[in-house]
Amino acid sequence: MKLSRITLTIATAAALMATAACGNSGGDPLASTSSSSSGSAAAGGITVGSADFPESALLAEIYAGALEAKGVKVTKKLNIGAREAYIPALQDGSIDLIPEYTGVLRDYFKKGQTGTDADAVYTELKSSVPAALTVLDKSAAEDKDALVMKKSRADELGVKSIADLKGKSQDLTVGGPPEWKTRDTGIPGFKKIYGLEFKQFRPLDAGGPLTLQALKNGQIDAGDLFTTDPSIAENDLVALEDPKNMYAAQNVVPLITKSKSNPTVEGALNAVSAKLDTTTLAALLKEVVSDKKDPDAVAKEFLSKNGLG
Amino acid sequence: MTWFIDHLDLVWTRTLQHAYLAGLPLVIGLLLALPLGWLARRYRPLFVPLIAGFGLLYTIPSLALFVLMPAIIGTQIISPTNVIVGLTLYTLALLVRTVADGLGAVPESVKQSATAMGYTPVKRFFAVDLPLAVPVISAGLRVAAVSNVSIASVATIIGIPQLGLFFSDGFSRDFYDPLIVGIVGCVVLALVFDGVILLLTRAFTPWVRATGSRA
Amino acid sequence: MIPNILGWLFDPAHWSGSDGIASRIVEHLWYSALAMVLACLIAIPAGLAIGHTGRGRFLAVNLAGAARAIPSLGLLYLMVLWLFPKLAGDSAFLVPAIIVLVVLAIPPIMAGAYSGVEGVDPGARDAAKGMGMTGMQVLRQVEVPCALPLIFSGVRSAILQVIATATLAAVAGTGGLGRFIIDGQKVHEFAQMASGAILVAVLALVIDLLMSLVQRSVVSPGLGAGPATSGRAGRRSRTAPSGNTPVDVEIDSSGRTVDAPAR
């Protein structure tokens, strides 16, 4: 009796372990390996990461597909919620490659740089990237921040560019990512560059669903969306022009661990960048966001159409 | 619904990942809570600090805990270990007290009888005190299980795949299907955990059915 | 790391202004209080009715169980998508988060209420009836007072979870202490993030202490510190030394209304 109870205790612990680990039969359940490859990113293999918004996942799938087509072993760890998580993850080797944007990445590594056009930003970025990492060729595809308003509201106010908001902004609520509160890409920038002060700033997300919903439904008058976002056109929104280049260029660029980069990898990724432009990227993103297709399917389509995969 | 059917594989994979993330801490937490609860019960001066200390863990927001964990324990930032450790702490926050309560609820007369029958303290703990505390511990474990399943979905922020990915996916595409699949997945998983714990509790407490009494 | 956090936390500049710690605490308390009041208005009458009549228990227990399992983050996103088009102005940012908190708070409060009433000594109930009390009188004058310790335990458990989870309000674009956690993360200021987390924990602790004082003054001394009739375990016995040790972070004992945060 006594013994059987102890045995039962141990058996239960084991059973619970087994239940917990039931997903474990095929190796580590947390490594979402792609179909064509398995195991960890061993020598030569590349682990592709992405942020947790649709465009990032789509670009990561495109990179992954292009690499696989060149015989590179690929593991995917997509949808990492925060840049504060995936950049350290690159540095500690948890992932090796991630699609990024030149302007925002430059500012992440080194604040206070002033270039705004695509080449200047890219040059500054290259010199800001930590030694262990590197960026490959930038693509022509750009997805930058824009201050977006409802078209009806912009027309009513007679506003086409951010500069036109002068004298009107004090009655407007603006929404953007939380960092807008203190960054030059946000509230301080509007004041410094355009002399604008808003009635209220509402911390939402970086061009994400919260900002879109709040714009669509009028909880904010203006907000931060990204230029490739199909929701802008679909919801009768309009991106205000930025005549003073408050927003730096944001070209899509692969950020990769130096030790994992080799001519095959670079060749494959640079070929992708060469084929990507803003219109193409926006069209692909529309399939994911509006038509609710899966990023990997859309990526495959793009790759085969361009002879990359 | 068609989205769900088209993505059965993915839903299944992420459910298993979620089960692992939420389940393993439950097991580790229970195994750690047993000695800690026993300590709290056995040594009076330890009771308040242990119970209150672990209870406090419970109020740390998971959003912050997951992100700060690597800085605290030195793990890689997107390592599942961060989630496992974090959820183990939440499990402990609930279970240390429950174990202490459960052990405390064993009637003194029963303990004395066991001692009189020649049980050593260690044997008595495993053969008498612990089994009698099972119903109470089990109640706490069920709550911890449900809580772990819910909190594990926050792991998206540090890039650990699980059902919570469906939330951000659905949210960012203004797409109810994945969002609802994720929520329902979590609820179902929690109910499965609950069922497993109930079954195990029954297996452990045969006297409940044998005597018809509930204690 | 710790000096950084303390430095951030005790910098007077971080305490003042509409986005300072002081006003964030007020916001946080406001969201929590709003959610708790709504949850109590729903859950206590429902719990008392179930406990008093013994009807609907099965349904209530299972609904509450399912509600506990709903992941807060997912529910928040769902509510944002669903409610933003329906709500005007600032309420759109607040209502989704409040709903999430109410859903979170109902199960423990309701469980406390019905197990409290169920656990009332049948002798006391019979005596009250024998004295000619009506059902309502029995409920008000006997069952509720006797059930108060467990009702409190449920409410306190809910408050802890609500305070910890009210950080989610910041995810949906409002204020509260969650702002420090989210903003700190976005500007890579880990001291700010950790400070936010610490403030939430301290706030929860302080409120729980206050609640224990309220409980002490409201609960009849004759009931002691809470005779633990553990609901699910169905055991009538003395368990923890009391629900009222001064530093007791009420995660209440055993099978009564133990409950969990679901953030």
Short mmCIF file of C-alpha atoms in Angstrom, two decimals, chain C:
data_model
loop_
_atom_site.label_atom_id
_atom_site.label_comp_id
_atom_site.label_asym_id
_atom_site.label_seq_id
_atom_site.Cartn_x
_atom_site.Cartn_y
_atom_site.Cartn_z
CA MET C 1 20.41 46.60 -13.25
CA ILE C 2 18.86 47.15 -9.82
CA PRO C 3 20.43 50.63 -9.29
CA ASN C 4 19.04 51.58 -12.71
CA ILE C 5 15.57 50.49 -11.75
CA LEU C 6 15.69 52.27 -8.41
CA GLY C 7 17.08 55.36 -10.11
CA TRP C 8 14.20 55.37 -12.56
CA LEU C 9 11.63 54.63 -9.91
CA PHE C 10 12.69 57.38 -7.53
CA ASP C 11 13.38 60.08 -10.08
CA PRO C 12 10.89 62.80 -9.07
CA ALA C 13 10.51 63.78 -12.73
CA HIS C 14 8.94 60.39 -13.41
CA TRP C 15 6.26 60.92 -10.80
CA SER C 16 4.60 64.12 -11.91
CA GLY C 17 2.54 65.15 -14.89
CA SER C 18 -0.28 63.47 -16.75
CA ASP C 19 2.02 60.67 -17.85
CA GLY C 20 3.83 60.41 -14.52
CA ILE C 21 3.71 57.50 -12.11
CA ALA C 22 1.17 59.17 -9.83
CA SER C 23 -1.44 59.70 -12.53
CA ARG C 24 -0.74 56.27 -14.03
CA ILE C 25 -1.48 54.73 -10.64
CA VAL C 26 -4.74 56.65 -10.47
CA GLU C 27 -5.67 55.45 -13.96
CA HIS C 28 -4.72 51.92 -13.10
CA LEU C 29 -6.88 52.01 -9.99
CA TRP C 30 -9.74 53.54 -11.92
CA TYR C 31 -9.74 50.79 -14.56
CA SER C 32 -9.44 48.13 -11.88
CA ALA C 33 -12.20 49.62 -9.74
CA LEU C 34 -14.53 50.01 -12.69
CA ALA C 35 -14.00 46.41 -13.72
CA MET C 36 -14.38 45.14 -10.16
CA VAL C 37 -17.62 47.02 -9.55
CA LEU C 38 -19.12 45.69 -12.76
CA ALA C 39 -17.91 42.18 -12.05
CA CYS C 40 -19.28 42.28 -8.49
CA LEU C 41 -22.65 43.58 -9.69
CA ILE C 42 -22.91 40.57 -11.96
CA ALA C 43 -21.16 37.85 -10.02
CA ILE C 44 -22.26 38.39 -6.43
CA PRO C 45 -26.03 38.33 -7.03
CA ALA C 46 -25.59 35.39 -9.39
CA GLY C 47 -23.39 33.55 -6.91
CA LEU C 48 -25.74 34.21 -4.01
CA ALA C 49 -28.73 33.04 -6.02
CA ILE C 50 -26.96 29.84 -6.97
CA GLY C 51 -25.82 29.22 -3.43
CA HIS C 52 -29.21 29.99 -1.95
CA THR C 53 -31.39 28.04 -4.35
CA GLY C 54 -28.89 25.37 -5.27
CA ARG C 55 -30.10 25.75 -8.84
CA GLY C 56 -27.95 26.47 -11.86
CA ARG C 57 -24.81 25.38 -10.11
CA PHE C 58 -23.68 22.99 -12.79
CA LEU C 59 -24.15 25.58 -15.51
CA ALA C 60 -22.49 28.33 -13.51
CA VAL C 61 -19.50 26.23 -12.54
CA ASN C 62 -18.89 25.20 -16.10
CA LEU C 63 -19.42 28.64 -17.57
CA ALA C 64 -17.06 30.09 -15.01
CA GLY C 65 -14.53 27.38 -15.78
CA ALA C 66 -14.68 28.17 -19.47
CA ALA C 67 -14.46 31.92 -18.77
CA ARG C 68 -11.31 31.35 -16.75
CA ALA C 69 -9.77 29.60 -19.71
CA ILE C 70 -10.31 32.49 -22.12
CA PRO C 71 -6.90 34.02 -22.83
CA SER C 72 -7.05 37.70 -21.95
CA LEU C 73 -4.84 38.89 -24.78
CA GLY C 74 -6.91 37.11 -27.42
CA LEU C 75 -10.14 38.39 -25.94
CA LEU C 76 -8.72 41.91 -25.90
CA TYR C 77 -7.87 41.79 -29.61
CA LEU C 78 -11.27 40.34 -30.39
CA MET C 79 -13.01 43.09 -28.44
CA VAL C 80 -10.96 45.80 -30.14
CA LEU C 81 -11.83 44.52 -33.61
CA TRP C 82 -15.46 44.11 -32.69
CA LEU C 83 -16.08 47.20 -30.59
CA PHE C 84 -14.01 49.94 -32.22
CA PRO C 85 -16.55 50.48 -34.98
CA LYS C 86 -19.33 50.63 -32.39
CA LEU C 87 -17.85 53.04 -29.89
CA ALA C 88 -17.17 56.71 -30.24
CA GLY C 89 -14.25 58.64 -28.83
CA ASP C 90 -12.03 57.62 -25.98
CA SER C 91 -14.38 54.95 -24.67
CA ALA C 92 -13.31 52.77 -27.60
CA PHE C 93 -9.88 52.38 -26.05
CA LEU C 94 -11.14 51.66 -22.57
CA VAL C 95 -14.19 49.43 -23.04
CA PRO C 96 -12.41 46.44 -24.62
CA ALA C 97 -9.93 46.30 -21.76
CA ILE C 98 -12.65 46.67 -19.14
CA ILE C 99 -14.61 43.80 -20.67
CA VAL C 100 -11.54 41.59 -20.53
CA LEU C 101 -11.05 42.47 -16.86
CA VAL C 102 -14.70 41.85 -16.01
CA VAL C 103 -14.61 38.43 -17.67
CA LEU C 104 -11.47 37.69 -15.68
CA ALA C 105 -12.98 38.80 -12.36
CA ILE C 106 -16.37 37.11 -12.55
CA PRO C 107 -15.37 33.45 -11.99
CA PRO C 108 -13.51 33.89 -8.69
CA ILE C 109 -16.09 36.30 -7.28
CA MET C 110 -18.98 34.07 -8.23
CA ALA C 111 -17.24 30.98 -6.88
CA GLY C 112 -16.63 32.78 -3.61
CA ALA C 113 -20.26 33.80 -3.35
CA TYR C 114 -21.84 30.45 -4.07
CA SER C 115 -19.42 28.34 -2.13
CA GLY C 116 -19.81 30.79 0.74
CA VAL C 117 -23.56 30.43 0.84
CA GLU C 118 -23.42 26.68 0.27
CA GLY C 119 -21.03 26.33 3.14
CA VAL C 120 -23.30 27.99 5.67
CA ASP C 121 -24.01 25.71 8.60
CA PRO C 122 -27.38 24.08 7.84
CA GLY C 123 -28.18 24.40 11.54
CA ALA C 124 -27.96 28.17 11.33
CA ARG C 125 -30.17 28.19 8.27
CA ASP C 126 -32.76 25.93 9.93
CA ALA C 127 -32.72 28.05 13.06
CA ALA C 128 -33.37 31.16 10.99
CA LYS C 129 -36.27 29.48 9.22
CA GLY C 130 -37.57 28.25 12.52
CA MET C 131 -37.64 31.83 13.72
CA GLY C 132 -40.01 32.55 10.86
CA MET C 133 -37.64 34.31 8.48
CA THR C 134 -38.54 34.40 4.81
CA GLY C 135 -36.11 33.10 2.21
CA MET C 136 -34.90 36.62 1.49
CA GLN C 137 -34.40 37.31 5.19
CA VAL C 138 -32.44 34.11 5.61
CA LEU C 139 -30.24 35.11 2.72
CA ARG C 140 -29.68 38.66 3.91
CA GLN C 141 -29.39 38.15 7.63
CA VAL C 142 -27.82 34.73 7.89
CA GLU C 143 -26.34 33.37 4.70
CA VAL C 144 -24.62 36.51 3.42
CA PRO C 145 -23.02 37.42 6.75
CA CYS C 146 -21.83 33.84 7.20
CA ALA C 147 -20.58 33.68 3.64
CA LEU C 148 -18.67 36.95 3.87
CA PRO C 149 -15.24 35.42 4.47
CA LEU C 150 -15.49 33.41 1.29
CA ILE C 151 -17.07 36.26 -0.64
CA PHE C 152 -14.14 38.39 0.40
CA SER C 153 -11.69 35.73 -0.54
CA GLY C 154 -13.17 35.58 -4.03
CA VAL C 155 -13.21 39.35 -4.39
CA ARG C 156 -9.63 39.68 -3.21
CA SER C 157 -8.46 36.98 -5.53
CA ALA C 158 -10.21 38.79 -8.39
CA ILE C 159 -8.70 42.14 -7.44
CA LEU C 160 -5.20 40.72 -7.58
CA GLN C 161 -5.75 39.37 -11.04
CA VAL C 162 -7.48 42.49 -12.26
CA ILE C 163 -4.68 44.75 -11.06
CA ALA C 164 -2.04 42.56 -12.65
CA THR C 165 -3.98 42.25 -15.88
CA ALA C 166 -5.04 45.89 -16.13
CA THR C 167 -1.62 46.35 -17.73
CA LEU C 168 -3.33 45.07 -20.87
CA ALA C 169 -5.26 48.33 -21.09
CA ALA C 170 -2.04 49.91 -22.29
CA VAL C 171 -1.86 47.39 -25.11
CA ALA C 172 -5.22 48.72 -26.29
CA GLY C 173 -4.05 52.31 -26.27
CA THR C 174 -5.01 53.65 -22.86
CA GLY C 175 -3.04 54.50 -19.76
CA GLY C 176 -2.43 52.80 -16.46
CA LEU C 177 0.81 51.31 -15.23
CA GLY C 178 0.97 49.07 -18.27
CA ARG C 179 2.13 52.14 -20.18
CA PHE C 180 5.52 51.96 -18.50
CA ILE C 181 5.87 48.31 -19.46
CA ILE C 182 4.89 48.83 -23.09
CA ASP C 183 6.65 52.18 -23.55
CA GLY C 184 9.74 50.95 -21.75
CA GLN C 185 9.92 48.05 -24.12
CA LYS C 186 9.44 50.21 -27.21
CA VAL C 187 12.20 52.65 -26.29
CA HIS C 188 14.47 49.88 -24.93
CA GLU C 189 14.38 51.30 -21.46
CA PHE C 190 14.34 48.19 -19.35
CA ALA C 191 14.51 50.16 -16.12
CA GLN C 192 11.18 51.76 -17.03
CA MET C 193 9.72 48.38 -17.89
CA ALA C 194 10.88 46.74 -14.69
CA SER C 195 9.68 49.74 -12.69
CA GLY C 196 6.23 49.33 -14.23
CA ALA C 197 6.17 45.69 -13.24
CA ILE C 198 7.28 46.48 -9.71
CA LEU C 199 4.70 49.25 -9.34
CA VAL C 200 1.95 46.85 -10.39
CA ALA C 201 3.07 44.26 -7.86
CA VAL C 202 3.31 46.82 -5.07
CA LEU C 203 -0.07 48.29 -5.93
CA ALA C 204 -1.64 44.84 -5.83
CA LEU C 205 -0.05 44.17 -2.48
CA VAL C 206 -1.21 47.47 -0.98
CA ILE C 207 -4.76 47.06 -2.22
CA ASP C 208 -4.87 43.53 -0.87
CA LEU C 209 -3.73 44.80 2.51
CA LEU C 210 -6.45 47.43 2.48
CA MET C 211 -8.99 44.79 1.56
CA SER C 212 -7.88 42.62 4.45
CA LEU C 213 -8.50 45.56 6.78
CA VAL C 214 -11.94 46.12 5.29
CA GLN C 215 -12.65 42.42 5.62
CA ARG C 216 -11.64 42.46 9.25
CA SER C 217 -13.98 45.32 10.03
CA VAL C 218 -16.91 43.94 8.05
CA VAL C 219 -16.83 40.23 8.80
CA SER C 220 -18.45 39.21 12.04
CA PRO C 221 -15.78 38.36 14.60
CA GLY C 222 -17.79 35.27 15.44
CA LEU C 223 -16.79 33.85 12.08
CA GLY C 224 -13.12 34.09 12.91
CA ALA C 225 -10.68 34.55 10.16
CA GLY C 226 -12.46 32.38 7.69
CA PRO C 227 -13.45 28.83 8.36
CA ALA C 228 -12.25 27.15 5.26
CA THR C 229 -14.93 24.99 3.83
CA SER C 230 -13.06 24.00 0.79
CA GLY C 231 -15.68 23.93 -1.91
CA ARG C 232 -14.30 21.57 -4.45
CA ALA C 233 -12.57 19.35 -1.96
CA GLY C 234 -15.74 19.32 0.09
CA ARG C 235 -13.73 19.26 3.26
CA ARG C 236 -14.70 21.02 6.39
CA SER C 237 -11.61 21.65 8.36
CA ARG C 238 -9.26 24.27 9.54
CA THR C 239 -6.71 24.99 6.91
CA ALA C 240 -4.35 27.91 6.70
CA PRO C 241 -3.81 29.65 10.01
CA SER C 242 -5.84 32.52 8.69
CA GLY C 243 -6.69 34.44 5.61
CA ASN C 244 -5.53 37.52 7.38
CA THR C 245 -1.88 37.43 8.14
CA PRO C 246 -0.72 40.98 7.57
CA VAL C 247 1.45 40.24 4.58
CA ASP C 248 -0.94 37.77 3.12
CA VAL C 249 -1.09 38.04 -0.62
CA GLU C 250 -4.44 36.49 -0.78
CA ILE C 251 -4.29 33.71 -3.25
CA ASP C 252 -6.80 32.08 -1.28
CA SER C 253 -6.46 28.75 0.21
CA SER C 254 -7.22 25.32 -1.09
CA GLY C 255 -10.29 24.44 -3.01
CA ARG C 256 -12.23 27.54 -2.17
CA THR C 257 -11.52 30.18 -4.67
CA VAL C 258 -7.92 29.70 -5.54
CA ASP C 259 -7.49 31.58 -8.65
CA ALA C 260 -5.03 32.58 -11.16
CA PRO C 261 -3.89 35.60 -13.04
CA ALA C 262 -4.51 35.39 -16.72
CA ARG C 263 -2.60 38.09 -18.38
#
